[in-house]
XYZ file of C-alpha atoms in Angstrom:
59
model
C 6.181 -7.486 -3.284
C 3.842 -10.346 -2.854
C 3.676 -12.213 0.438
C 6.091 -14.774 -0.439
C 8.728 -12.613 -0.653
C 8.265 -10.422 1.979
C 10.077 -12.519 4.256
C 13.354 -13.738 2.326
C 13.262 -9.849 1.629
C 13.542 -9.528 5.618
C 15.757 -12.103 5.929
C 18.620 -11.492 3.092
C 19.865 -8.421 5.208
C 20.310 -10.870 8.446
C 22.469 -13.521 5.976
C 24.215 -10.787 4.530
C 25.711 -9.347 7.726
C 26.611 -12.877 9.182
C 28.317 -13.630 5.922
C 30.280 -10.173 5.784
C 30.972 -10.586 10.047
C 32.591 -14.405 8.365
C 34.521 -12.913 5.885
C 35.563 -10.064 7.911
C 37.335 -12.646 10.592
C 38.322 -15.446 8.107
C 39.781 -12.559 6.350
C 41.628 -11.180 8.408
C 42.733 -14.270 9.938
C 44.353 -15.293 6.668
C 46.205 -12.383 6.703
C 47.395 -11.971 10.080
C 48.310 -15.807 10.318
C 50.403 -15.461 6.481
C 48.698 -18.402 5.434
C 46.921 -16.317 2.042
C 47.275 -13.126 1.879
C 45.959 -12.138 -1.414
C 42.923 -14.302 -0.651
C 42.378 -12.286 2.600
C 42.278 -9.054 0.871
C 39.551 -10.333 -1.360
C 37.249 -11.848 1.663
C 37.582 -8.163 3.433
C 36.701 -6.353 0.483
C 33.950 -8.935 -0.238
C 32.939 -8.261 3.107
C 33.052 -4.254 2.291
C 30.860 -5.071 -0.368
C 28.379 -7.019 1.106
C 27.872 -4.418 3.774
C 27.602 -1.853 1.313
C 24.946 -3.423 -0.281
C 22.922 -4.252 3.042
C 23.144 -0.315 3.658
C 21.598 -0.039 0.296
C 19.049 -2.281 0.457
C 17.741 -1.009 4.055
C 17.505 2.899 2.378
């Protein structure tokens, strides 16, 4: 990579993680409160994805 990139590359793992830790809660909280279930269910597996790809990325 050129030295542009090099940091966003360092940083998307960071934003990734607080954005899967935010869906992971808001989530959860969703369904636990009743409020929107189905939508819950999609922000934790969004969440399962982003984390998967963070684990990718880091390899």
């Amino acid at each position: 990579m050129n030295g542009a990139l090099d940091g966003i590359a360092g940083v998307a793992p960071v934003v990734a993680m607080l954005a899967a830790f935010a869906c992971a809660i808001g989530g959860g909280w969703l369904i636990v409160k009743g409020r929107d279930p189905r939508k819950g269910v999609l922000m934790l597996v969004m969440a399962a994805v982003l984390v998967g790809n963070v684990l990718i990325w880091t390899m």
